[in-house]
Amino acid sequence: MNLLTFSRELRLLTPADFKHVFNQSIRVSSPYITFVARENSLTHCRIGFAIAKKQIKHAHDRNRLKRVIREQFRLAQCELPAIDVIVMARSAASELDNSALRAVVDKLWQRLILMQKNQH
């Protein structure tokens, strides 16, 4: 049985975790979203969000973005290498509907997987 959960171990929680990722990271971007990633020493991937109020003005838009991206992460976690990922959004991301957002996020996951494979 494949457990596709989103437990506490799959989240970046502390400022030190975020700082570690921002130092010596790789980035994959679209006009809407940027993933900042770095390898971790764990056996699984983790995700954190840094979605600024300055970029996405309304809380309901920020929450929708995080909810959709979290769900895409939950479904893709078994394909991802052992990395920490921070998600940042640009203001244009709030204009995307959920299906377009899912497509952008899936494309970024695939690019991130390819970049990790090419580094090794």
PDB file of C-alpha atoms in Angstrom:
ATOM      1  CA  MET A   1       0.000   0.000   0.000  1.00  0.00           C
ATOM      2  CA  ASN A   2       1.339   3.412  -0.986  1.00  0.00           C
ATOM      3  CA  LEU A   3       0.688   6.022   1.689  1.00  0.00           C
ATOM      4  CA  LEU A   4       0.364   9.450   0.132  1.00  0.00           C
ATOM      5  CA  THR A   5       0.038  11.475   3.295  1.00  0.00           C
ATOM      6  CA  PHE A   6       1.154  14.961   4.226  1.00  0.00           C
ATOM      7  CA  SER A   7       2.526  14.537   7.724  1.00  0.00           C
ATOM      8  CA  ARG A   8       4.644  16.885   9.807  1.00  0.00           C
ATOM      9  CA  GLU A   9       7.883  15.217   8.620  1.00  0.00           C
ATOM     10  CA  LEU A  10       7.165  16.411   5.075  1.00  0.00           C
ATOM     11  CA  ARG A  11       7.155  20.110   5.999  1.00  0.00           C
ATOM     12  CA  LEU A  12       9.909  22.662   6.487  1.00  0.00           C
ATOM     13  CA  LEU A  13       9.101  24.050   9.919  1.00  0.00           C
ATOM     14  CA  THR A  14      11.948  26.088  11.370  1.00  0.00           C
ATOM     15  CA  PRO A  15      13.696  29.234  10.147  1.00  0.00           C
ATOM     16  CA  ALA A  16      16.925  27.198  10.115  1.00  0.00           C
ATOM     17  CA  ASP A  17      15.337  24.774   7.622  1.00  0.00           C
ATOM     18  CA  PHE A  18      14.403  27.653   5.324  1.00  0.00           C
ATOM     19  CA  LYS A  19      17.814  29.303   5.667  1.00  0.00           C
ATOM     20  CA  HIS A  20      19.530  26.004   4.806  1.00  0.00           C
ATOM     21  CA  VAL A  21      17.517  25.735   1.585  1.00  0.00           C
ATOM     22  CA  PHE A  22      18.125  29.334   0.507  1.00  0.00           C
ATOM     23  CA  ASN A  23      21.897  28.807   0.854  1.00  0.00           C
ATOM     24  CA  GLN A  24      23.356  26.976  -2.177  1.00  0.00           C
ATOM     25  CA  SER A  25      20.017  26.211  -3.771  1.00  0.00           C
ATOM     26  CA  ILE A  26      18.828  25.445  -7.267  1.00  0.00           C
ATOM     27  CA  ARG A  27      15.808  27.225  -8.711  1.00  0.00           C
ATOM     28  CA  VAL A  28      13.161  26.297 -11.222  1.00  0.00           C
ATOM     29  CA  SER A  29      10.728  29.004 -12.244  1.00  0.00           C
ATOM     30  CA  SER A  30       7.708  29.830 -14.275  1.00  0.00           C
ATOM     31  CA  PRO A  31       6.117  33.271 -14.706  1.00  0.00           C
ATOM     32  CA  TYR A  32       3.872  32.344 -11.757  1.00  0.00           C
ATOM     33  CA  ILE A  33       5.797  30.192  -9.270  1.00  0.00           C
ATOM     34  CA  THR A  34       9.403  29.572  -8.269  1.00  0.00           C
ATOM     35  CA  PHE A  35      10.707  26.453  -6.544  1.00  0.00           C
ATOM     36  CA  VAL A  36      13.913  26.861  -4.543  1.00  0.00           C
ATOM     37  CA  ALA A  37      15.387  23.453  -3.750  1.00  0.00           C
ATOM     38  CA  ARG A  38      18.353  21.837  -2.057  1.00  0.00           C
ATOM     39  CA  GLU A  39      19.268  18.254  -1.265  1.00  0.00           C
ATOM     40  CA  ASN A  40      18.640  17.092   2.275  1.00  0.00           C
ATOM     41  CA  SER A  41      20.138  14.283   4.313  1.00  0.00           C
ATOM     42  CA  LEU A  42      16.792  12.580   4.878  1.00  0.00           C
ATOM     43  CA  THR A  43      15.164   9.762   2.958  1.00  0.00           C
ATOM     44  CA  HIS A  44      12.213  11.877   1.813  1.00  0.00           C
ATOM     45  CA  CYS A  45      11.410  15.289   0.376  1.00  0.00           C
ATOM     46  CA  ARG A  46       9.993  18.220   2.341  1.00  0.00           C
ATOM     47  CA  ILE A  47       8.150  21.388   1.320  1.00  0.00           C
ATOM     48  CA  GLY A  48       7.765  24.879   2.742  1.00  0.00           C
ATOM     49  CA  PHE A  49       5.965  27.996   1.580  1.00  0.00           C
ATOM     50  CA  ALA A  50       7.204  31.583   1.371  1.00  0.00           C
ATOM     51  CA  ILE A  51       4.280  33.313  -0.302  1.00  0.00           C
ATOM     52  CA  ALA A  52       4.504  37.035   0.396  1.00  0.00           C
ATOM     53  CA  LYS A  53       1.501  39.261   1.081  1.00  0.00           C
ATOM     54  CA  LYS A  54       3.153  41.796  -1.193  1.00  0.00           C
ATOM     55  CA  GLN A  55       2.848  39.352  -4.122  1.00  0.00           C
ATOM     56  CA  ILE A  56      -0.505  37.686  -3.341  1.00  0.00           C
ATOM     57  CA  LYS A  57      -2.626  40.333  -1.630  1.00  0.00           C
ATOM     58  CA  HIS A  58      -5.642  38.345  -0.425  1.00  0.00           C
ATOM     59  CA  ALA A  59      -5.391  35.607   2.183  1.00  0.00           C
ATOM     60  CA  HIS A  60      -7.924  33.435   0.367  1.00  0.00           C
ATOM     61  CA  ASP A  61      -5.717  33.501  -2.755  1.00  0.00           C
ATOM     62  CA  ARG A  62      -2.597  32.605  -0.745  1.00  0.00           C
ATOM     63  CA  ASN A  63      -4.470  29.777   0.984  1.00  0.00           C
ATOM     64  CA  ARG A  64      -5.826  28.428  -2.325  1.00  0.00           C
ATOM     65  CA  LEU A  65      -2.337  28.430  -3.846  1.00  0.00           C
ATOM     66  CA  LYS A  66      -0.887  26.604  -0.853  1.00  0.00           C
ATOM     67  CA  ARG A  67      -3.740  24.087  -0.796  1.00  0.00           C
ATOM     68  CA  VAL A  68      -3.376  23.205  -4.497  1.00  0.00           C
ATOM     69  CA  ILE A  69       0.443  23.051  -4.376  1.00  0.00           C
ATOM     70  CA  ARG A  70       0.368  20.961  -1.186  1.00  0.00           C
ATOM     71  CA  GLU A  71      -1.974  18.479  -2.873  1.00  0.00           C
ATOM     72  CA  GLN A  72       0.270  18.257  -5.956  1.00  0.00           C
ATOM     73  CA  PHE A  73       3.267  17.701  -3.652  1.00  0.00           C
ATOM     74  CA  ARG A  74       1.402  14.960  -1.786  1.00  0.00           C
ATOM     75  CA  LEU A  75       0.665  13.151  -5.038  1.00  0.00           C
ATOM     76  CA  ALA A  76       4.202  13.588  -6.446  1.00  0.00           C
ATOM     77  CA  GLN A  77       6.206  12.876  -3.279  1.00  0.00           C
ATOM     78  CA  CYS A  78       7.078   9.302  -4.234  1.00  0.00           C
ATOM     79  CA  GLU A  79       8.706  10.529  -7.491  1.00  0.00           C
ATOM     80  CA  LEU A  80      10.721  13.320  -5.867  1.00  0.00           C
ATOM     81  CA  PRO A  81      14.293  12.819  -4.652  1.00  0.00           C
ATOM     82  CA  ALA A  82      15.374  13.639  -1.084  1.00  0.00           C
ATOM     83  CA  ILE A  83      15.209  17.432  -1.373  1.00  0.00           C
ATOM     84  CA  ASP A  84      13.816  20.380   0.527  1.00  0.00           C
ATOM     85  CA  VAL A  85      11.654  22.707  -1.595  1.00  0.00           C
ATOM     86  CA  ILE A  86      10.483  26.232  -0.841  1.00  0.00           C
ATOM     87  CA  VAL A  87       7.602  27.531  -2.944  1.00  0.00           C
ATOM     88  CA  MET A  88       7.430  31.230  -3.791  1.00  0.00           C
ATOM     89  CA  ALA A  89       4.668  32.821  -5.852  1.00  0.00           C
ATOM     90  CA  ARG A  90       4.496  35.889  -8.070  1.00  0.00           C
ATOM     91  CA  SER A  91       1.443  38.130  -8.251  1.00  0.00           C
ATOM     92  CA  ALA A  92       0.292  36.600 -11.560  1.00  0.00           C
ATOM     93  CA  ALA A  93      -0.239  33.247  -9.802  1.00  0.00           C
ATOM     94  CA  SER A  94      -3.438  34.486  -8.148  1.00  0.00           C
ATOM     95  CA  GLU A  95      -5.043  34.846 -11.594  1.00  0.00           C
ATOM     96  CA  LEU A  96      -4.618  31.138 -12.441  1.00  0.00           C
ATOM     97  CA  ASP A  97      -7.504  28.766 -11.938  1.00  0.00           C
ATOM     98  CA  ASN A  98      -6.857  25.499 -10.093  1.00  0.00           C
ATOM     99  CA  SER A  99      -6.363  23.323 -13.179  1.00  0.00           C
ATOM    100  CA  ALA A 100      -3.889  25.777 -14.740  1.00  0.00           C
ATOM    101  CA  LEU A 101      -2.070  26.023 -11.408  1.00  0.00           C
ATOM    102  CA  ARG A 102      -1.831  22.228 -11.203  1.00  0.00           C
ATOM    103  CA  ALA A 103      -0.370  22.108 -14.712  1.00  0.00           C
ATOM    104  CA  VAL A 104       2.275  24.731 -13.863  1.00  0.00           C
ATOM    105  CA  VAL A 105       3.214  22.954 -10.634  1.00  0.00           C
ATOM    106  CA  ASP A 106       3.464  19.550 -12.344  1.00  0.00           C
ATOM    107  CA  LYS A 107       5.747  21.008 -15.001  1.00  0.00           C
ATOM    108  CA  LEU A 108       7.972  22.543 -12.301  1.00  0.00           C
ATOM    109  CA  TRP A 109       8.153  19.209 -10.419  1.00  0.00           C
ATOM    110  CA  GLN A 110       9.289  17.471 -13.617  1.00  0.00           C
ATOM    111  CA  ARG A 111      11.955  20.131 -14.274  1.00  0.00           C
ATOM    112  CA  LEU A 112      13.162  19.836 -10.683  1.00  0.00           C
ATOM    113  CA  ILE A 113      13.433  16.044 -10.968  1.00  0.00           C
ATOM    114  CA  LEU A 114      15.424  16.398 -14.203  1.00  0.00           C
ATOM    115  CA  MET A 115      17.772  18.963 -12.656  1.00  0.00           C
ATOM    116  CA  GLN A 116      18.422  16.687  -9.675  1.00  0.00           C
ATOM    117  CA  LYS A 117      19.170  13.722 -11.962  1.00  0.00           C
ATOM    118  CA  ASN A 118      21.553  15.827 -14.057  1.00  0.00           C
ATOM    119  CA  GLN A 119      23.485  16.924 -10.958  1.00  0.00           C
ATOM    120  CA  HIS A 120      24.316  13.304 -10.103  1.00  0.00           C
TER     121      HIS A 120
END
